[in-house]
């Protein structure tokens, strides 16, 4: 099978049974549906529900901004909460995901039954907590349970789960599709995350715990048994030796001291600046203004069915994420980032022109500008998917040495969620003040991030950590010093 071909690099000798393959596939599928899909669903579910969940007589646009941006605040709290729990090793990855599923049930109840804006805010923040935990825990869990040769396939399941969850939320809430996007049925939308969480709570107890956690809690013998559930013999030996080496370096626990050390290490300051800017750029590029407020923006542009157009954006995101996963190791991280920034900048410029011109054009010509606006938004999603959306997470992992990687990732994830909140909260205000010229802000931001990438972000594909470090050393006269 294709999975067996991937395992050849991991010493596969034909001893990995169909039972092992099926068990790994089931575990990955359950975690993807109960966790990763929830992340994407929570991101996009309110976009098309703005007219139904925000009746003008009960929830002002300011309160609605609080509700939508509560996802970012919850995500920030969830990311640090997950890191803190895991660093103490009192709970394993699987146990933390089960707790997140319990919070997801609460979130679904608040959003599905709440009437007041502050109840919706609490539900939205709870959904953000789930997403924050998922963003930090699921990739680690997948890496730790997968044979090396299967990590690319298993890791892509997380990203695809997020994009599919986003698309599912948009399909269900598009009124013209006749599903749940109506005044009578929209609250049933939140039965989907509740069902996903219920699946996790029922099935996750039967899934294996992270071998890395088992090694630290119960020793190498227990970890060996956990690895044997999903791996063939050669892979078990390699995995166990890697865990011993990581334990000897301190196990990668993330705490305040490790973050302070990271900031104080002169040898890593350039990497830290690059990592921070790349993480902030993902959200400050304006992509969440698209995923959270595209329906409002397309309505401003005069598009006849903005909800359906938003759903088309979600479908585009799924397709291009699959393309990005396929080409990332062929084209390189830096090249994809530069292409992403250039394409997003051009798309935002076209979107601005389409919105402004469409508002002043005669009826026959306006239809063409409305189509152009939708196409430009698709361009933003396409170039984000093949650039920063897929590559940015790899940059931190590939520019930092092992002993600093977990602390750098924790800091990057936290800043990412903070920027998520900033964009989600401020975009409605910016749209009120700037009207059709709002996206000029993102023309400027993507141009600036493209220039930064060109000047300071090295290529990491196929290069050792020593080679990457040497490229940072050559920037001794740059503003990164």
CSV table of C-alpha atoms in Angstrom, one decimal:
chain,number,residue,atom,x,y,z
A,1,UNK,CA,0.0,0.0,0.0
A,2,UNK,CA,1.0,3.7,-0.2
A,3,UNK,CA,1.3,3.7,3.6
A,4,UNK,CA,3.7,0.8,3.5
A,5,UNK,CA,5.8,2.8,0.9
A,6,UNK,CA,6.0,5.7,3.2
A,7,UNK,CA,7.2,3.4,6.0
A,8,UNK,CA,10.2,2.1,3.9
A,9,UNK,CA,12.2,5.1,5.2
A,10,UNK,CA,11.4,4.0,8.7
A,11,UNK,CA,12.8,0.5,8.4
A,12,UNK,CA,9.6,-1.2,7.3
A,13,UNK,CA,10.3,-4.9,6.8
A,14,UNK,CA,6.8,-6.2,6.1
A,15,UNK,CA,6.2,-7.0,9.8
A,16,UNK,CA,3.7,-4.1,10.3
A,17,UNK,CA,0.4,-5.9,10.2
A,18,UNK,CA,-2.9,-4.8,8.8
A,19,UNK,CA,-4.0,-4.6,12.4
A,20,UNK,CA,-1.4,-1.9,13.2
A,21,UNK,CA,-2.3,0.1,10.1
A,22,UNK,CA,-6.0,0.0,10.8
A,23,UNK,CA,-5.5,1.0,14.4
A,24,UNK,CA,-3.4,4.0,13.5
A,25,UNK,CA,-5.9,5.0,10.9
A,26,UNK,CA,-8.8,4.8,13.3
A,27,UNK,CA,-6.9,6.8,16.0
A,28,UNK,CA,-6.0,9.5,13.5
A,29,UNK,CA,-9.6,9.7,12.2
A,30,UNK,CA,-11.1,9.9,15.7
A,31,UNK,CA,-8.7,12.7,16.8
A,32,UNK,CA,-9.1,14.6,13.5
A,33,UNK,CA,-12.9,14.5,13.7
A,34,UNK,CA,-13.2,15.2,17.4
A,35,UNK,CA,-10.5,17.8,17.6
A,36,UNK,CA,-9.1,19.2,14.4
A,37,UNK,CA,-12.5,19.5,12.7
A,38,UNK,CA,-13.8,21.3,15.7
A,39,UNK,CA,-11.1,23.9,15.3
A,40,UNK,CA,-12.1,24.7,11.8
A,41,UNK,CA,-15.8,24.5,12.5
A,42,UNK,CA,-15.5,27.0,15.4
A,43,UNK,CA,-13.5,29.4,13.2
A,44,UNK,CA,-16.1,29.7,10.4
A,45,UNK,CA,-19.5,28.9,12.0
A,46,UNK,CA,-20.6,32.5,12.8
A,47,UNK,CA,-19.6,34.0,9.4
A,48,UNK,CA,-22.8,33.1,7.7
A,49,UNK,CA,-24.9,33.4,10.8
A,50,UNK,CA,-24.4,37.1,11.3
A,51,UNK,CA,-28.0,38.0,10.4
A,52,UNK,CA,-29.5,35.1,12.4
A,53,UNK,CA,-27.4,35.1,15.6
A,54,UNK,CA,-27.1,38.9,15.6
A,55,UNK,CA,-30.6,40.3,15.3
A,56,UNK,CA,-30.3,44.1,15.1
A,57,UNK,CA,-32.6,44.8,18.1
A,58,UNK,CA,-30.6,42.7,20.6
A,59,UNK,CA,-26.9,42.5,19.6
A,60,UNK,CA,-25.1,45.6,18.4
A,61,UNK,CA,-22.2,45.4,15.9
A,62,UNK,CA,-19.9,46.3,18.7
A,63,UNK,CA,-21.1,43.4,20.9
A,64,UNK,CA,-21.0,41.1,17.8
A,65,UNK,CA,-17.3,42.0,17.4
A,66,UNK,CA,-16.8,40.9,21.1
A,67,UNK,CA,-18.6,37.7,20.4
A,68,UNK,CA,-16.6,36.8,17.2
A,69,UNK,CA,-13.2,37.9,18.7
A,70,UNK,CA,-13.9,35.8,21.8
A,71,UNK,CA,-12.6,32.8,19.8
A,72,UNK,CA,-9.1,34.4,19.8
A,73,UNK,CA,-9.1,35.2,23.5
A,74,UNK,CA,-10.2,31.6,24.3
A,75,UNK,CA,-7.6,30.3,21.9
A,76,UNK,CA,-4.8,32.3,23.7
A,77,UNK,CA,-6.0,30.9,27.0
A,78,UNK,CA,-6.3,27.4,25.6
A,79,UNK,CA,-2.8,27.4,24.1
A,80,UNK,CA,-1.1,28.4,27.3
A,81,UNK,CA,-3.3,26.1,29.4
A,82,UNK,CA,-2.5,23.1,27.2
A,83,UNK,CA,1.2,23.9,27.4
A,84,UNK,CA,1.2,24.3,31.1
A,85,UNK,CA,-0.7,21.1,31.7
A,86,UNK,CA,1.6,19.1,29.4
A,87,UNK,CA,4.8,20.6,30.8
A,88,UNK,CA,3.9,19.3,34.2
A,89,UNK,CA,3.1,15.8,32.7
A,90,UNK,CA,0.2,15.3,35.1
A,91,UNK,CA,-2.0,14.5,32.1
A,92,UNK,CA,-1.1,12.9,28.7
A,93,UNK,CA,-2.0,14.2,25.3
A,94,UNK,CA,-5.1,11.9,25.0
A,95,UNK,CA,-6.4,13.0,28.5
A,96,UNK,CA,-6.0,16.7,27.6
A,97,UNK,CA,-7.9,16.2,24.3
A,98,UNK,CA,-10.7,14.5,26.3
A,99,UNK,CA,-11.0,17.5,28.6
A,100,UNK,CA,-11.1,19.8,25.6
A,101,UNK,CA,-14.0,17.7,24.2
A,102,UNK,CA,-15.9,18.3,27.5
A,103,UNK,CA,-15.4,22.0,27.1
A,104,UNK,CA,-16.6,21.7,23.5
A,105,UNK,CA,-19.9,20.2,24.8
A,106,UNK,CA,-20.3,23.3,27.1
A,107,UNK,CA,-19.5,25.6,24.2
A,108,UNK,CA,-22.1,24.0,21.9
A,109,UNK,CA,-24.7,24.3,24.6
A,110,UNK,CA,-24.0,28.0,25.3
A,111,UNK,CA,-24.0,28.9,21.6
A,112,UNK,CA,-27.0,26.7,20.7
A,113,UNK,CA,-29.2,27.9,23.6
A,114,UNK,CA,-27.9,31.4,24.4
A,115,UNK,CA,-29.9,34.5,23.7
A,116,UNK,CA,-27.9,37.4,25.3
A,117,UNK,CA,-24.7,38.5,23.6
A,118,UNK,CA,-22.6,37.8,26.7
A,119,UNK,CA,-23.8,34.1,26.7
A,120,UNK,CA,-22.8,33.8,23.0
A,121,UNK,CA,-19.4,35.4,24.0
A,122,UNK,CA,-18.9,32.8,26.7
A,123,UNK,CA,-19.7,30.0,24.3
A,124,UNK,CA,-17.4,31.5,21.6
A,125,UNK,CA,-14.6,31.8,24.1
A,126,UNK,CA,-15.1,28.2,25.2
A,127,UNK,CA,-14.8,27.1,21.6
A,128,UNK,CA,-11.6,29.1,21.4
A,129,UNK,CA,-10.2,27.3,24.4
A,130,UNK,CA,-10.8,24.0,22.6
A,131,UNK,CA,-9.1,25.3,19.4
A,132,UNK,CA,-6.1,26.6,21.5
A,133,UNK,CA,-5.6,23.2,23.1
A,134,UNK,CA,-6.1,21.4,19.8
A,135,UNK,CA,-3.6,23.6,18.0
A,136,UNK,CA,-0.8,22.7,20.4
A,137,UNK,CA,-1.7,19.1,21.4
A,138,UNK,CA,-2.9,17.3,18.2
A,139,UNK,CA,0.3,17.9,16.1
A,140,UNK,CA,2.4,16.6,19.0
A,141,UNK,CA,0.2,13.6,19.6
A,142,UNK,CA,0.3,12.7,15.9
A,143,UNK,CA,4.1,13.0,15.8
A,144,UNK,CA,4.5,10.8,18.9
A,145,UNK,CA,2.2,8.0,17.8
A,146,UNK,CA,3.3,7.8,14.2
A,147,UNK,CA,6.1,5.9,12.5
A,148,UNK,CA,8.5,8.4,11.0
A,149,UNK,CA,7.7,7.3,7.5
A,150,UNK,CA,4.0,8.0,8.0
A,151,UNK,CA,4.3,11.4,9.8
A,152,UNK,CA,3.7,13.4,6.6
A,153,UNK,CA,0.4,11.6,5.9
A,154,UNK,CA,-0.7,11.7,9.6
A,155,UNK,CA,0.3,15.3,10.1
A,156,UNK,CA,-1.6,16.4,7.0
A,157,UNK,CA,-4.8,14.9,8.5
A,158,UNK,CA,-4.8,17.7,11.2
A,159,UNK,CA,-4.6,20.5,8.7
A,160,UNK,CA,-7.2,18.9,6.4
A,161,UNK,CA,-9.5,18.4,9.4
A,162,UNK,CA,-9.3,22.1,10.2
A,163,UNK,CA,-10.1,23.2,6.6
A,164,UNK,CA,-12.9,20.6,6.2
A,165,UNK,CA,-14.4,21.8,9.5
A,166,UNK,CA,-14.4,25.4,8.2
A,167,UNK,CA,-16.0,24.3,5.0
A,168,UNK,CA,-18.6,22.2,6.8
A,169,UNK,CA,-19.7,25.1,9.0
A,170,UNK,CA,-20.1,27.3,5.9
A,171,UNK,CA,-22.1,24.7,3.9
A,172,UNK,CA,-24.5,24.1,6.8
A,173,UNK,CA,-25.2,27.8,7.3
A,174,UNK,CA,-25.6,28.9,3.7
A,175,UNK,CA,-29.4,29.8,3.4
A,176,UNK,CA,-29.5,29.1,-0.4
A,177,UNK,CA,-28.4,25.5,0.2
A,178,UNK,CA,-31.4,24.9,2.3
A,179,UNK,CA,-29.7,23.1,5.3
A,180,UNK,CA,-29.4,24.9,8.7
A,181,UNK,CA,-29.1,28.5,7.5
A,182,UNK,CA,-32.6,29.6,8.5
A,183,UNK,CA,-34.2,31.4,11.5
A,184,UNK,CA,-35.8,28.2,12.6
A,185,UNK,CA,-32.8,25.8,12.3
A,186,UNK,CA,-29.6,27.8,12.8
A,187,UNK,CA,-29.1,26.8,16.4
A,188,UNK,CA,-29.0,23.1,15.4
A,189,UNK,CA,-25.7,24.0,13.7
A,190,UNK,CA,-24.0,23.6,17.1
A,191,UNK,CA,-25.1,20.0,17.3
A,192,UNK,CA,-22.2,19.2,15.0
A,193,UNK,CA,-19.4,20.2,17.4
A,194,UNK,CA,-21.4,18.5,20.2
A,195,UNK,CA,-21.5,15.3,18.2
A,196,UNK,CA,-17.8,15.5,17.4
A,197,UNK,CA,-17.0,16.0,21.1
A,198,UNK,CA,-19.2,13.1,22.1
A,199,UNK,CA,-17.4,10.9,19.6
A,200,UNK,CA,-14.1,11.9,21.3
A,201,UNK,CA,-15.3,11.3,24.8
A,202,UNK,CA,-16.6,7.8,23.9
A,203,UNK,CA,-13.7,6.5,21.7
A,204,UNK,CA,-10.6,8.3,22.9
A,205,UNK,CA,-10.4,6.3,26.2
A,206,UNK,CA,-9.7,3.2,24.0
A,207,UNK,CA,-7.0,5.0,22.0
A,208,UNK,CA,-3.3,4.6,23.0
A,209,UNK,CA,-1.7,7.3,25.2
A,210,UNK,CA,1.3,9.2,23.9
A,211,UNK,CA,4.4,7.0,24.2
A,212,UNK,CA,6.4,10.1,25.2
A,213,UNK,CA,4.1,10.7,28.1
A,214,UNK,CA,4.0,7.1,29.0
A,215,UNK,CA,7.8,7.0,29.0
A,216,UNK,CA,8.0,9.8,31.6
A,217,UNK,CA,5.2,8.5,33.8
A,218,UNK,CA,5.8,4.7,33.7
A,219,UNK,CA,9.2,4.1,32.2
A,220,UNK,CA,10.7,2.6,29.1
A,221,UNK,CA,8.9,-0.8,29.4
A,222,UNK,CA,5.4,0.8,29.4
A,223,UNK,CA,6.4,3.1,26.5
A,224,UNK,CA,7.7,0.1,24.6
A,225,UNK,CA,4.3,-1.6,25.0
A,226,UNK,CA,2.5,1.6,23.8
A,227,UNK,CA,4.7,1.9,20.7
A,228,UNK,CA,4.2,-1.8,19.9
A,229,UNK,CA,0.5,-1.1,19.5
A,230,UNK,CA,1.1,1.1,16.4
A,231,UNK,CA,4.6,0.4,15.2
A,232,UNK,CA,6.7,-2.4,13.8
A,233,UNK,CA,9.8,-3.5,15.6
A,234,UNK,CA,12.5,-1.3,13.9
A,235,UNK,CA,10.3,1.8,14.4
A,236,UNK,CA,9.8,1.0,18.1
A,237,UNK,CA,13.5,0.9,18.7
A,238,UNK,CA,14.1,4.2,16.9
A,239,UNK,CA,11.2,5.9,18.7
A,240,UNK,CA,12.4,4.7,22.1
A,241,UNK,CA,15.9,5.9,21.5
A,242,UNK,CA,14.6,9.3,20.4
A,243,UNK,CA,12.6,9.6,23.6
A,244,UNK,CA,15.6,8.8,25.7
A,245,UNK,CA,17.7,11.5,24.0
A,246,UNK,CA,14.9,14.1,24.5
A,247,UNK,CA,14.6,13.1,28.1
A,248,UNK,CA,18.3,13.6,28.6
A,249,UNK,CA,17.9,17.2,27.3
A,250,UNK,CA,15.1,18.0,29.7
A,251,UNK,CA,12.1,16.7,27.8
A,252,UNK,CA,11.1,19.9,26.2
A,253,UNK,CA,9.0,21.2,29.1
A,254,UNK,CA,7.7,24.7,28.4
A,255,UNK,CA,7.5,27.1,31.4
A,256,UNK,CA,8.2,30.7,32.2
A,257,UNK,CA,11.8,30.1,32.8
A,258,UNK,CA,12.4,28.4,29.4
A,259,UNK,CA,10.6,31.3,27.7
A,260,UNK,CA,12.8,33.8,29.6
A,261,UNK,CA,15.9,31.9,28.6
A,262,UNK,CA,14.8,32.0,25.0
A,263,UNK,CA,14.5,35.8,25.0
A,264,UNK,CA,17.8,36.2,26.8
A,265,UNK,CA,19.9,34.0,24.5
A,266,UNK,CA,21.8,36.4,22.2
A,267,UNK,CA,22.6,33.5,19.8
A,268,UNK,CA,18.9,33.0,19.2
A,269,UNK,CA,17.6,36.6,19.0
A,270,UNK,CA,17.6,36.7,15.3
A,271,UNK,CA,15.7,33.4,15.1
A,272,UNK,CA,13.3,34.7,17.7
A,273,UNK,CA,12.6,37.9,15.8
A,274,UNK,CA,12.0,36.0,12.6
A,275,UNK,CA,9.8,33.4,14.3
A,276,UNK,CA,7.7,36.1,16.1
A,277,UNK,CA,7.2,38.1,12.9
A,278,UNK,CA,6.2,35.0,10.8
A,279,UNK,CA,3.7,33.9,13.4
A,280,UNK,CA,2.2,37.4,13.7
A,281,UNK,CA,2.1,37.7,9.9
A,282,UNK,CA,-0.3,34.8,9.6
A,283,UNK,CA,-3.1,36.7,11.3
A,284,UNK,CA,-2.1,40.3,10.5
A,285,UNK,CA,-2.2,39.3,6.8
A,286,UNK,CA,-6.0,39.7,7.2
A,287,UNK,CA,-6.9,36.1,6.5
A,288,UNK,CA,-9.2,36.0,9.6
A,289,UNK,CA,-11.0,39.1,8.3
A,290,UNK,CA,-11.8,36.8,5.3
A,291,UNK,CA,-12.8,33.7,7.3
A,292,UNK,CA,-14.7,35.6,10.0
A,293,UNK,CA,-16.3,38.5,8.1
A,294,UNK,CA,-16.3,37.6,4.4
A,295,UNK,CA,-20.1,37.5,4.3
A,296,UNK,CA,-20.3,41.1,5.6
A,297,UNK,CA,-17.6,42.3,3.3
A,298,UNK,CA,-19.1,40.6,0.2
A,299,UNK,CA,-22.5,42.2,1.1
A,300,UNK,CA,-20.7,45.6,1.3
A,301,UNK,CA,-19.4,44.8,-2.2
A,302,UNK,CA,-22.9,44.2,-3.4
A,303,UNK,CA,-22.6,40.4,-4.0
A,304,UNK,CA,-26.1,38.9,-4.4
A,305,UNK,CA,-25.5,35.7,-2.3
A,306,UNK,CA,-22.6,36.5,0.0
A,307,UNK,CA,-23.2,33.4,2.1
A,308,UNK,CA,-22.8,31.1,-0.9
A,309,UNK,CA,-19.7,33.0,-2.0
A,310,UNK,CA,-18.2,32.5,1.5
A,311,UNK,CA,-18.8,28.8,1.2
A,312,UNK,CA,-17.0,28.8,-2.2
A,313,UNK,CA,-14.0,30.4,-0.3
A,314,UNK,CA,-14.1,27.5,2.1
A,315,UNK,CA,-14.0,25.0,-0.7
A,316,UNK,CA,-11.1,26.8,-2.3
A,317,UNK,CA,-9.2,26.6,1.0
A,318,UNK,CA,-9.7,22.8,1.2
A,319,UNK,CA,-8.4,22.3,-2.3
A,320,UNK,CA,-5.4,24.6,-2.0
A,321,UNK,CA,-4.4,23.2,1.4
A,322,UNK,CA,-4.1,19.8,-0.3
A,323,UNK,CA,-2.0,21.3,-3.1
A,324,UNK,CA,0.3,23.1,-0.6
A,325,UNK,CA,0.9,19.9,1.3
A,326,UNK,CA,1.8,18.2,-1.9
A,327,UNK,CA,4.3,20.8,-3.2
A,328,UNK,CA,5.8,22.2,0.0
A,329,UNK,CA,8.8,19.8,0.1
A,330,UNK,CA,9.4,20.3,-3.6
A,331,UNK,CA,9.4,24.1,-3.9
A,332,UNK,CA,10.8,25.1,-0.5
A,333,UNK,CA,9.5,27.2,2.4
A,334,UNK,CA,10.9,30.6,1.5
A,335,UNK,CA,9.7,30.4,-2.1
A,336,UNK,CA,6.2,29.5,-1.1
A,337,UNK,CA,6.1,32.3,1.5
A,338,UNK,CA,7.3,34.9,-1.0
A,339,UNK,CA,4.7,33.7,-3.6
A,340,UNK,CA,2.0,33.8,-0.9
A,341,UNK,CA,2.7,37.3,0.2
A,342,UNK,CA,3.0,38.6,-3.4
A,343,UNK,CA,-0.3,36.9,-4.4
A,344,UNK,CA,-2.2,38.1,-1.3
A,345,UNK,CA,-1.0,41.7,-1.8
A,346,UNK,CA,-2.1,41.7,-5.4
A,347,UNK,CA,-5.5,40.0,-4.5
A,348,UNK,CA,-6.2,42.6,-1.8
A,349,UNK,CA,-5.5,45.4,-4.2
A,350,UNK,CA,-7.9,43.9,-6.8
A,351,UNK,CA,-10.5,43.3,-4.1
A,352,UNK,CA,-10.3,47.0,-3.1
A,353,UNK,CA,-10.7,48.2,-6.7
A,354,UNK,CA,-13.6,45.8,-7.2
A,355,UNK,CA,-15.5,47.0,-4.1
A,356,UNK,CA,-14.9,50.7,-4.8
A,357,UNK,CA,-15.7,50.5,-8.5
A,358,UNK,CA,-18.7,48.2,-7.9
A,359,UNK,CA,-20.3,50.7,-5.5
A,360,UNK,CA,-20.2,53.5,-8.2
A,361,UNK,CA,-20.9,51.5,-11.4
A,362,UNK,CA,-24.1,51.2,-13.2
A,363,UNK,CA,-26.1,48.0,-12.6
A,364,UNK,CA,-24.9,46.0,-15.7
A,365,UNK,CA,-21.2,46.8,-14.9
A,366,UNK,CA,-21.6,46.4,-11.2
A,367,UNK,CA,-22.3,42.6,-11.7
A,368,UNK,CA,-18.8,42.2,-13.2
A,369,UNK,CA,-17.2,44.0,-10.3
A,370,UNK,CA,-19.1,41.8,-7.8
A,371,UNK,CA,-17.7,38.7,-9.6
A,372,UNK,CA,-14.2,40.2,-9.5
A,373,UNK,CA,-14.5,40.8,-5.7
A,374,UNK,CA,-15.4,37.2,-5.1
A,375,UNK,CA,-12.5,36.1,-7.4
A,376,UNK,CA,-10.1,38.4,-5.5
A,377,UNK,CA,-11.1,36.9,-2.2
A,378,UNK,CA,-10.5,33.5,-3.6
A,379,UNK,CA,-7.1,34.7,-4.6
A,380,UNK,CA,-6.4,35.8,-1.0
A,381,UNK,CA,-7.4,32.3,0.2
A,382,UNK,CA,-5.4,30.5,-2.5
A,383,UNK,CA,-2.2,32.4,-1.8
A,384,UNK,CA,-2.6,32.2,1.9
A,385,UNK,CA,-3.1,28.4,1.7
A,386,UNK,CA,0.0,27.8,-0.4
A,387,UNK,CA,2.1,30.3,1.5
A,388,UNK,CA,1.9,31.4,5.2
A,389,UNK,CA,-1.0,29.2,6.0
A,390,UNK,CA,1.0,26.0,5.4
A,391,UNK,CA,4.6,27.1,5.8
A,392,UNK,CA,4.7,29.4,8.8
A,393,UNK,CA,4.3,26.6,11.3
A,394,UNK,CA,7.4,24.8,9.9
A,395,UNK,CA,9.6,27.9,10.1
A,396,UNK,CA,9.8,27.9,13.9
A,397,UNK,CA,10.4,24.1,14.0
A,398,UNK,CA,13.3,24.4,11.5
A,399,UNK,CA,15.2,27.5,12.6
A,400,UNK,CA,15.4,26.7,16.4
A,401,UNK,CA,17.6,24.0,18.0
A,402,UNK,CA,15.9,21.2,19.8
A,403,UNK,CA,16.4,22.6,23.3
A,404,UNK,CA,14.6,25.9,22.4
A,405,UNK,CA,12.0,24.6,20.0
A,406,UNK,CA,9.1,24.0,22.4
A,407,UNK,CA,9.5,27.3,24.1
A,408,UNK,CA,9.6,29.1,20.8
A,409,UNK,CA,6.6,27.3,19.5
A,410,UNK,CA,4.6,28.1,22.7
A,411,UNK,CA,5.5,31.8,22.3
A,412,UNK,CA,4.6,31.8,18.6
A,413,UNK,CA,1.2,30.1,19.2
A,414,UNK,CA,0.4,32.6,21.9
A,415,UNK,CA,1.2,35.6,19.7
A,416,UNK,CA,-0.7,34.0,16.9
A,417,UNK,CA,-3.9,33.8,19.0
A,418,UNK,CA,-3.3,37.4,20.3
A,419,UNK,CA,-3.1,38.7,16.7
A,420,UNK,CA,-6.2,36.6,15.8
A,421,UNK,CA,-8.2,38.4,18.5
A,422,UNK,CA,-6.9,41.8,17.4
A,423,UNK,CA,-8.0,41.3,13.8
A,424,UNK,CA,-11.3,39.7,14.8
A,425,UNK,CA,-12.2,42.6,17.2
A,426,UNK,CA,-10.9,45.5,15.2
A,427,UNK,CA,-12.0,44.6,11.6
A,428,UNK,CA,-15.7,45.7,12.1
A,429,UNK,CA,-14.5,49.0,13.4
A,430,UNK,CA,-12.0,49.5,10.6
A,431,UNK,CA,-14.8,48.6,8.1
A,432,UNK,CA,-17.1,51.2,9.7
A,433,UNK,CA,-14.3,53.9,9.5
A,434,UNK,CA,-12.8,53.0,6.1
A,435,UNK,CA,-15.7,51.4,4.3
A,436,UNK,CA,-14.7,50.1,0.9
A,437,UNK,CA,-11.1,51.0,1.5
A,438,UNK,CA,-10.7,48.7,4.5
A,439,UNK,CA,-8.6,46.1,2.7
A,440,UNK,CA,-5.9,48.7,1.8
A,441,UNK,CA,-4.7,47.9,5.4
A,442,UNK,CA,-3.9,44.4,4.3
A,443,UNK,CA,-2.3,45.5,1.0
A,444,UNK,CA,0.2,47.3,3.2
A,445,UNK,CA,0.6,44.5,5.7
A,446,UNK,CA,1.2,41.7,3.2
A,447,UNK,CA,3.7,43.9,1.2
A,448,UNK,CA,5.6,44.6,4.5
A,449,UNK,CA,5.7,40.9,5.4
A,450,UNK,CA,6.8,40.0,1.9
A,451,UNK,CA,9.7,42.5,2.2
A,452,UNK,CA,10.6,41.1,5.6
A,453,UNK,CA,10.6,37.5,4.3
A,454,UNK,CA,12.8,38.5,1.3
A,455,UNK,CA,15.3,40.2,3.5
A,456,UNK,CA,15.5,38.0,6.6
A,457,UNK,CA,13.8,34.6,6.3
A,458,UNK,CA,16.2,31.9,5.1
A,459,UNK,CA,15.4,28.8,3.1
A,460,UNK,CA,15.2,25.7,5.4
A,461,UNK,CA,14.2,23.0,3.0
A,462,UNK,CA,16.9,20.3,2.9
A,463,UNK,CA,19.3,22.2,5.1
A,464,UNK,CA,20.7,21.2,8.4
A,465,UNK,CA,20.3,23.3,11.6
A,466,UNK,CA,24.0,24.3,11.3
A,467,UNK,CA,23.4,25.6,7.8
A,468,UNK,CA,20.3,27.5,8.8
A,469,UNK,CA,22.2,29.0,11.8
A,470,UNK,CA,25.0,30.1,9.6
A,471,UNK,CA,22.5,31.9,7.4
A,472,UNK,CA,21.4,33.9,10.4
A,473,UNK,CA,25.0,34.7,11.4
A,474,UNK,CA,25.5,36.3,8.1
A,475,UNK,CA,22.8,38.9,9.0
A,476,UNK,CA,25.1,40.5,11.6
A,477,UNK,CA,24.5,44.1,10.3
A,478,UNK,CA,20.7,43.7,9.9
A,479,UNK,CA,18.0,45.1,12.1
A,480,UNK,CA,17.7,41.6,13.6
A,481,UNK,CA,21.0,42.1,15.5
